[in-house]
CSV table of C-alpha atoms in Angstrom, one decimal:
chain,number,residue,atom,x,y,z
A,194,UNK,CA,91.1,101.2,124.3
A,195,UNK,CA,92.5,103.2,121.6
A,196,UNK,CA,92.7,102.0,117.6
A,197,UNK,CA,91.5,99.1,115.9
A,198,UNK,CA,91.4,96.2,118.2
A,199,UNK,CA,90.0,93.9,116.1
A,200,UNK,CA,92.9,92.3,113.4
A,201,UNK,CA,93.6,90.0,110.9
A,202,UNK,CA,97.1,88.8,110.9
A,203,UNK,CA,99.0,87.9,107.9
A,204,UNK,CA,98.6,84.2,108.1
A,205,UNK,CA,94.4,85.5,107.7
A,206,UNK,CA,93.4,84.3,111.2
A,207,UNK,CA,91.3,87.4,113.5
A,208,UNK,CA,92.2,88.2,116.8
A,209,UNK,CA,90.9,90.4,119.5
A,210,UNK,CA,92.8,92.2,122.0
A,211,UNK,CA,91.3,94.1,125.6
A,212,UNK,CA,92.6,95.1,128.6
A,213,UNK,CA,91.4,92.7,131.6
A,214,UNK,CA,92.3,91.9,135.1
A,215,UNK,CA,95.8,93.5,135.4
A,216,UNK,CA,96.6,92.0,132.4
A,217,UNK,CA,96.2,92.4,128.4
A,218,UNK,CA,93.7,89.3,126.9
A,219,UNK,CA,93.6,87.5,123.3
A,220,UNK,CA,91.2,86.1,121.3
A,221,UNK,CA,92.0,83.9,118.2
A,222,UNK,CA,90.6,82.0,115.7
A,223,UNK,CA,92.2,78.6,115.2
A,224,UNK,CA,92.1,78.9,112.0
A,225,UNK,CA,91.0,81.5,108.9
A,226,UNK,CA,87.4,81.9,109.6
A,227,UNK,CA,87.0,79.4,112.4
A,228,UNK,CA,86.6,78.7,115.8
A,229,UNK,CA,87.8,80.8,118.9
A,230,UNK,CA,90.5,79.7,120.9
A,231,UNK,CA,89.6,80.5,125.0
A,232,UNK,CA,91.6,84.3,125.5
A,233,UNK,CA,94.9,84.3,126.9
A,234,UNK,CA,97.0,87.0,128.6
A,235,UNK,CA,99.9,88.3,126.4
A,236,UNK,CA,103.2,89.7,126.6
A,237,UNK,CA,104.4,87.8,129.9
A,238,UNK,CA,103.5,88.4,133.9
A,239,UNK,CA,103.8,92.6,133.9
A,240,UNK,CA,100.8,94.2,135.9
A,241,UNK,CA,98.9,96.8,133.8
A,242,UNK,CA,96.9,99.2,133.9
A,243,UNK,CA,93.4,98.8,131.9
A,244,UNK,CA,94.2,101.4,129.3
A,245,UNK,CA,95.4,99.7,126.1
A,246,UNK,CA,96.6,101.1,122.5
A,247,UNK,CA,96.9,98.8,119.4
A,248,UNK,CA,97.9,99.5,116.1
A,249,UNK,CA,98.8,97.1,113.0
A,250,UNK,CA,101.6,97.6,110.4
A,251,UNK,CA,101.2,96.6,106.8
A,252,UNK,CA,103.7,93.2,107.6
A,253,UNK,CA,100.4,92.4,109.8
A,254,UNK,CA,101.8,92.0,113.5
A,255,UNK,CA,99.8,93.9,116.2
A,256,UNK,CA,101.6,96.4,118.6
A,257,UNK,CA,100.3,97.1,122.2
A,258,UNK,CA,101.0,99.7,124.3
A,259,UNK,CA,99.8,99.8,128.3
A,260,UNK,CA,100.7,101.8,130.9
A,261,UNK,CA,102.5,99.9,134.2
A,262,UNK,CA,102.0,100.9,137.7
A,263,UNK,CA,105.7,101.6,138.6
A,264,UNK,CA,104.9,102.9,142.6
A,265,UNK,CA,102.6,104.6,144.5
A,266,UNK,CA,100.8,107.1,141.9
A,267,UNK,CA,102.9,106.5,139.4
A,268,UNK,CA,103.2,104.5,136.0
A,269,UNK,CA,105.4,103.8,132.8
A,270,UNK,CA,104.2,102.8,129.5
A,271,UNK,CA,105.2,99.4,127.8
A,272,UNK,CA,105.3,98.1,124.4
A,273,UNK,CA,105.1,94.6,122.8
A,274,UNK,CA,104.9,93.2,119.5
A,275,UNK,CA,102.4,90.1,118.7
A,276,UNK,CA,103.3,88.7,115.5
A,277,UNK,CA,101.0,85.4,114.9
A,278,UNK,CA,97.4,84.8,117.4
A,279,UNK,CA,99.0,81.2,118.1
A,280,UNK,CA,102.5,82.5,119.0
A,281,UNK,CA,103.0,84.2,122.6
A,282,UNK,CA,103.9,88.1,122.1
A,283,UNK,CA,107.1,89.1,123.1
A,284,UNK,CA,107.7,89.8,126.7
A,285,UNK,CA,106.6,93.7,127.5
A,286,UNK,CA,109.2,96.5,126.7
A,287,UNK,CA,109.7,99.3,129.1
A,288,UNK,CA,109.3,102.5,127.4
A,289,UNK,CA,109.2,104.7,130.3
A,290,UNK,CA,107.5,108.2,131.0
A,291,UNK,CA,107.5,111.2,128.6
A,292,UNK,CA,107.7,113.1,131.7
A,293,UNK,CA,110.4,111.2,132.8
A,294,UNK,CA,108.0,109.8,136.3
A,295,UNK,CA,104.6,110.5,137.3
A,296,UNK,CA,101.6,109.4,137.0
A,297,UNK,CA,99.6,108.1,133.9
A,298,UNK,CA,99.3,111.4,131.3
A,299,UNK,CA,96.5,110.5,128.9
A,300,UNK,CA,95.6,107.3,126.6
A,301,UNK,CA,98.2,106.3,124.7
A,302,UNK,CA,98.4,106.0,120.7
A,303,UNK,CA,100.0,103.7,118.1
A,304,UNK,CA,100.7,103.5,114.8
A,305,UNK,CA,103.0,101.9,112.4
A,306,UNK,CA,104.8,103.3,109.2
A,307,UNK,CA,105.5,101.5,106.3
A,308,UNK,CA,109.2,100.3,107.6
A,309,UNK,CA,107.1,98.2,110.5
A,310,UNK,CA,108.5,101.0,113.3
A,311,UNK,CA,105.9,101.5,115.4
A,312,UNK,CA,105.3,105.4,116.9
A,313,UNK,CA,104.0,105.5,120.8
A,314,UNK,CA,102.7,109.0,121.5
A,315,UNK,CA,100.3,110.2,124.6
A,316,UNK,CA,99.5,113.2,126.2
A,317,UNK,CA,102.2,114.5,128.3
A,318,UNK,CA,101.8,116.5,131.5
A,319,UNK,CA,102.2,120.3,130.0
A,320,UNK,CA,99.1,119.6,128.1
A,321,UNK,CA,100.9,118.5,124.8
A,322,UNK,CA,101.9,115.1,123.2
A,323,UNK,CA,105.0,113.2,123.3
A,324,UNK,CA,106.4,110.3,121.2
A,325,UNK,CA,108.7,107.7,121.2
A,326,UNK,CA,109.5,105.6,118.2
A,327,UNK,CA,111.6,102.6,117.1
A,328,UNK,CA,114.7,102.7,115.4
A,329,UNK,CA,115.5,101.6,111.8
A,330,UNK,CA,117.8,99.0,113.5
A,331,UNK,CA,116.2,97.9,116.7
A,332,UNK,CA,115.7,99.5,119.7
A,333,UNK,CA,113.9,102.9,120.7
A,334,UNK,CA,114.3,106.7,120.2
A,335,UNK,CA,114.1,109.1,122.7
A,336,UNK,CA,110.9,110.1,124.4
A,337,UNK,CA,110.2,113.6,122.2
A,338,UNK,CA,107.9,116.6,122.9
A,339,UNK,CA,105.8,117.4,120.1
A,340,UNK,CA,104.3,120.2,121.7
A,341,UNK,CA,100.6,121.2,121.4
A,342,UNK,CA,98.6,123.2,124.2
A,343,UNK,CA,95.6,121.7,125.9
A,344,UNK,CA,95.2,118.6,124.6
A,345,UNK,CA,91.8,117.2,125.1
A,346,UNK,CA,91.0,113.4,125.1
A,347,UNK,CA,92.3,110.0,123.3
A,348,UNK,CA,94.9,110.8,120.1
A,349,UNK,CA,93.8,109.5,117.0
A,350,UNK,CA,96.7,108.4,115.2
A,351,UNK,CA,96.8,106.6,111.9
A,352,UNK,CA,99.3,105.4,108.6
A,353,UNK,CA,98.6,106.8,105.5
A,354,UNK,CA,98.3,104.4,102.7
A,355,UNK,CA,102.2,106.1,101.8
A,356,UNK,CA,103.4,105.0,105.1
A,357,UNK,CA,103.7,108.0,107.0
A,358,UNK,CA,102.2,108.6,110.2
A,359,UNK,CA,99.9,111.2,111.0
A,360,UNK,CA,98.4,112.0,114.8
A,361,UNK,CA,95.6,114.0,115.4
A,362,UNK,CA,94.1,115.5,118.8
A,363,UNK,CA,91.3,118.3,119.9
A,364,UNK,CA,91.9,121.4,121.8
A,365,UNK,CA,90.1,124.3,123.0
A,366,UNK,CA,91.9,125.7,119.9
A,367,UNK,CA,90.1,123.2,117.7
A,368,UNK,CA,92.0,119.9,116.3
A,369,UNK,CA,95.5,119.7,115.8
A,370,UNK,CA,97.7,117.5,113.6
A,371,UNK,CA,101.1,116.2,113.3
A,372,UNK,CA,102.3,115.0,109.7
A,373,UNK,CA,105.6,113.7,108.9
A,374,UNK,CA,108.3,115.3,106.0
A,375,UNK,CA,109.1,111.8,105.2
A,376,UNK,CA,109.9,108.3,106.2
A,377,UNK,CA,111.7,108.6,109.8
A,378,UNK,CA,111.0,111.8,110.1
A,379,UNK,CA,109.7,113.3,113.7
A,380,UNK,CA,106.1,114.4,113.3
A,381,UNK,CA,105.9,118.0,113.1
A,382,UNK,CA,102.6,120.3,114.5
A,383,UNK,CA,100.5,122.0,111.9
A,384,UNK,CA,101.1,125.8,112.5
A,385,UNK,CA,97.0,126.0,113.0
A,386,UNK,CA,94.5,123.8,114.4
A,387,UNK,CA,91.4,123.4,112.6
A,388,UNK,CA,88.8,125.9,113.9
A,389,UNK,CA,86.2,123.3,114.9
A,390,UNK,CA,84.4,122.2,118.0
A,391,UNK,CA,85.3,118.6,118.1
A,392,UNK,CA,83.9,117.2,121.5
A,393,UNK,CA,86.8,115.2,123.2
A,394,UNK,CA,87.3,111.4,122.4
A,395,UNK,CA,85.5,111.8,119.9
A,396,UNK,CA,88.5,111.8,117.1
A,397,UNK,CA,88.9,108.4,114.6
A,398,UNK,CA,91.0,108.9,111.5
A,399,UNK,CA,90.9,106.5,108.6
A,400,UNK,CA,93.1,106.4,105.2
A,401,UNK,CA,90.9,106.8,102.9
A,402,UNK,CA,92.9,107.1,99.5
A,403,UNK,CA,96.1,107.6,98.6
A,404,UNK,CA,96.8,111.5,99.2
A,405,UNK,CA,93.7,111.8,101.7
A,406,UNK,CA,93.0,111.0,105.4
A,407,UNK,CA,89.3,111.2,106.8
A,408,UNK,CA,89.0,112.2,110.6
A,409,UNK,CA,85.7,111.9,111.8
A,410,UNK,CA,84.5,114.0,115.1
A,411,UNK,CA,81.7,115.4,116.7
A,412,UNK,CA,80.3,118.6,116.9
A,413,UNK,CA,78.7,120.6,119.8
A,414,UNK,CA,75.7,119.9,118.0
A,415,UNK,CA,75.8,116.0,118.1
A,416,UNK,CA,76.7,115.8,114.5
A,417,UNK,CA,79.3,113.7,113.3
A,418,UNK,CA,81.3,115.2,110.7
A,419,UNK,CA,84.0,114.1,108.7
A,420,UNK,CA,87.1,116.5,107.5
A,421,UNK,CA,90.0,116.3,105.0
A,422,UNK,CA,92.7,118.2,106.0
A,423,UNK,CA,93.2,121.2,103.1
A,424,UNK,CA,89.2,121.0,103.2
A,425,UNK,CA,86.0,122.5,105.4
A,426,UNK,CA,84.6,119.5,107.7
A,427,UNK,CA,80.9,118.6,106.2
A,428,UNK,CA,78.5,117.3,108.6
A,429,UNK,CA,77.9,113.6,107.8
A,430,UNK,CA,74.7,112.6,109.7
A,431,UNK,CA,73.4,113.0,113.2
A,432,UNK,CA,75.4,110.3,115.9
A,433,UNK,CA,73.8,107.3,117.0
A,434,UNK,CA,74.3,108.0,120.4
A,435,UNK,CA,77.7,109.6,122.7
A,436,UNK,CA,80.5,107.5,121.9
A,437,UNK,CA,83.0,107.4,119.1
A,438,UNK,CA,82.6,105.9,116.0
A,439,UNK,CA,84.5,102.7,114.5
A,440,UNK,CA,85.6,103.4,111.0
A,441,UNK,CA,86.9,101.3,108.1
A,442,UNK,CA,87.1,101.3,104.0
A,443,UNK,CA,85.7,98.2,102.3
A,444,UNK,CA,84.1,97.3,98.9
A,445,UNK,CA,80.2,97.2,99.6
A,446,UNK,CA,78.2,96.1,96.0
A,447,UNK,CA,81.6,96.6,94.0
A,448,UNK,CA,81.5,100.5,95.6
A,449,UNK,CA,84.4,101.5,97.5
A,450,UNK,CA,82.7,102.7,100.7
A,451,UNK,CA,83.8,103.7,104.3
A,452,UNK,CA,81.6,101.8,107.2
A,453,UNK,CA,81.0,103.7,110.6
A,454,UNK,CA,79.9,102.1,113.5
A,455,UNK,CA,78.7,103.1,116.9
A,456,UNK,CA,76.8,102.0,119.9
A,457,UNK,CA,73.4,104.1,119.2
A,458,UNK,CA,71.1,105.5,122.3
A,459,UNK,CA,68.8,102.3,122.2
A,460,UNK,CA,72.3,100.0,123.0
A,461,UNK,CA,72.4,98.2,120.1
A,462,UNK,CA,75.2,98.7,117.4
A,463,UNK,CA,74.1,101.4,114.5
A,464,UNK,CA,76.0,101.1,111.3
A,465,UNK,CA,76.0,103.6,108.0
A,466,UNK,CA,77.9,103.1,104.6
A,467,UNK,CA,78.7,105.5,101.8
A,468,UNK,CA,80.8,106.2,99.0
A,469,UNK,CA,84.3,107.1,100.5
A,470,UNK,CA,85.5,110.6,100.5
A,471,UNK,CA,81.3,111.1,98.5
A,472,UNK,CA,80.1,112.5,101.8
A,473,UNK,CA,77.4,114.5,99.7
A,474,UNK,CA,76.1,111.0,98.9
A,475,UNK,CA,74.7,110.9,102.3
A,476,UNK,CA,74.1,107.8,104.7
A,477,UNK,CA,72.1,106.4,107.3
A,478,UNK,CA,72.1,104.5,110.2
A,479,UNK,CA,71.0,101.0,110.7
A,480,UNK,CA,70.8,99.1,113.7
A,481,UNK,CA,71.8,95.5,114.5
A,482,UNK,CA,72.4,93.0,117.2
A,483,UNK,CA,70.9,92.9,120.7
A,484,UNK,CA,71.0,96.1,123.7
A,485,UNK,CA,74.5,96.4,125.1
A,486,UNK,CA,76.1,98.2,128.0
A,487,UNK,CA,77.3,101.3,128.0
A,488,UNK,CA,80.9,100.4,128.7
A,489,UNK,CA,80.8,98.3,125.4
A,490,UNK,CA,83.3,99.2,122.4
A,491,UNK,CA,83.1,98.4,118.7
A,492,UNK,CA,85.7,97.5,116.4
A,493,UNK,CA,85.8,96.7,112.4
A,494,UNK,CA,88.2,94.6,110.2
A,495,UNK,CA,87.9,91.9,107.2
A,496,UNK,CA,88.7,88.6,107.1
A,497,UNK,CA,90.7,86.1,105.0
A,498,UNK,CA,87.9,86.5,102.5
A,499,UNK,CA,87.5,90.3,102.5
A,500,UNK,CA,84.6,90.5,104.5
A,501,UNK,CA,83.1,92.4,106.6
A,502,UNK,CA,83.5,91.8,110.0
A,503,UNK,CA,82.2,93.4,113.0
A,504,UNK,CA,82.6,92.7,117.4
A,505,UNK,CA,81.4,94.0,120.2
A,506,UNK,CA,83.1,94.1,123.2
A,507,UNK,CA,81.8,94.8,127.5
A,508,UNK,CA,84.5,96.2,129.1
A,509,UNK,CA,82.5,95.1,132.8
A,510,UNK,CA,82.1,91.0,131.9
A,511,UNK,CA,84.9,90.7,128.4
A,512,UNK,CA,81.9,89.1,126.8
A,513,UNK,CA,83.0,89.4,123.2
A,514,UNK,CA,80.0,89.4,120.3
A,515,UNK,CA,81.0,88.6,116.8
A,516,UNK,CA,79.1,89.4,113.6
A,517,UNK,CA,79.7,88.6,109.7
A,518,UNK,CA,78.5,90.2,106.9
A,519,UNK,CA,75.7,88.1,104.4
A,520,UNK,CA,77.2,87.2,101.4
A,521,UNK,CA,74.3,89.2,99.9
A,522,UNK,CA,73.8,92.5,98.3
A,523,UNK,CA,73.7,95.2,100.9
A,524,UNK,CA,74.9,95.5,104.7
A,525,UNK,CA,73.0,92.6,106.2
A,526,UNK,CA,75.0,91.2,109.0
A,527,UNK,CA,74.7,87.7,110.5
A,528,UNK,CA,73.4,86.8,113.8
A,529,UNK,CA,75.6,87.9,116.5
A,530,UNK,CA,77.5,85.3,118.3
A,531,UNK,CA,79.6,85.1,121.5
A,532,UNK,CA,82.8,84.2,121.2
């Protein structure tokens, strides 16, 4: 899975979104802070692959991308649009190949800009990215080359608190960036890629403020770092073990902080807090919850309250592990709970 999969919609209810058994599942809560309603499949009968995107616009509805099998070695990606966790998502939307056919390119990517258009990019099969974005007025642009050379990995893509949408990938070459002019404008490669050894899959990029966005990666030394474009990435702390990191900006004791979370090498989920965009503030890690399986992903959102939530989710049995923040000083979570 790529993104956030983990949302609160508008109405203030979570859900949860995975890829499972051909199909896309989701959780929901009943009601704001209640209890789960048994997962459902979404977006109609279409057989998927398990590779899943989701991204959230700022109106709240959730946007997931798959790819299809289409015939024998080869696939097309499809959209839909989930707008409430108690309403069916609209039927899957064939959005093709950016190589026109073939077989599956990459993980795709999603975001959505401040107009509620969501932006599908993946890797294409010269080694760069393509995207394909909706129209002010319905319907779908063109699949569009980006370019890039040697793409490595998932895409991190992300809005900026503006609106704008911004993609990031590694390379050989170091991690490249596409940034938009302005609203509806085709994201556009940074002439040169960051000169840093970011391992692949490794990429999450979070809005941290109004002119900045924070990509965290990690280095060939098992660091994880975090970068500003414009800036020189600063080593943040050693990982908690090989995957990537969840990342998201919350007040923590009336400080606005960024949260990182990520399965650590003992299997349990490792979380570390500090003053966003204060990297020089240091953090830590801290580890919660029980031993998980190394197929299991992590995702972080708020709830109707603004707090802190946190899940867990095994890829092998879609056993899904929910946590809550005390409402007490620190970062004490809850028990974990299956959902």
């Amino acid at each position: 899975m790529n993104g956030s999969w983990l949302i609160r919609g508008r109405d203030g209810r979570l859900s949860a979104y995975a890829p499972r058994d051909e199909a896309v599942w989701c959780w929901a809560q009943r009601t704001p802070g209640g209890s789960w309603i048994a997962p459902r499949t979404v977006g109609g009968d279409q057989r998927l692959h398990p590779v899943l995107a989701v991204g959230q616009g700022a109106d709240g509805y959730a946007h997931l991308v798959a790819w299809r099998p289409t015939g024998p070695q080869e696939a097309g990606l499809v959209h839909t649009t989930h707008f409430r966790p108690h309403l069916a998502a609209l039927d899957w939307n064939r959005l093709g190949h950016p190589n026109k056919a073939g077989a599956q390119t990459g993980v795709p990517a999603v975001a959505v800009d401040a107009e509620g258009r969501a932006h599908v990019f993946v890797p294409n099969a010269g080694g760069g990215v393509s995207m394909r974005g909706q129209k002010e007025r319905g319907g779908w642009g063109p699949w569009r080359d980006l370019k890039g050379r040697e793409v490595e990995g998932e895409l991190a893509a992300v809005t900026r608190l503006s609106g704008r949408v911004e993609l990031y990938a590694t390379s050989p070459a170091g991690i490249l960036r596409w940034t938009q002019a302005g609203s509806g404008h085709i994201p556009a490669l940074d002439d040169e890629p960051l000169k840093a050894s970011a391992r692949p899959g490794t990429l999450r990029a979070l809005a941290t403020s109004e002119d900045h966005v924070t990509v965290f990666f990690t280095d060939e030394s098992d660091t994880l770092c975090a970068w500003r474009p414009g800036t020189e990435p600063v080593p943040l702390l050693p990982c908690a073990g090989p995957g990537p990191v969840s990342a998201i900006r919350f007040t923590l004791d009336e400080v606005d902080c960024t949260l990182l979370a990520q399965r650590s090498r003992s299997g349990r989920v490792a979380f570390a807090a500090y003053p966003t965009e204060q990297e020089s503030a240091g953090a830590w890690w801290t580890e919660s919850g029980p031993q998980l399986p190394a197929d299991t992903q992590i995702s972080l959102t708020k709830d109707h309250q603004g707090h802190l939530v946190a899940a867990t989710l095994q890829r092998g049995t879609g056993e899904l592990l929910m946590s809550r923040r005390k409402d007490e000083p620190g970062l004490a979570l809850a028990a974990w709970h299956k959902v």
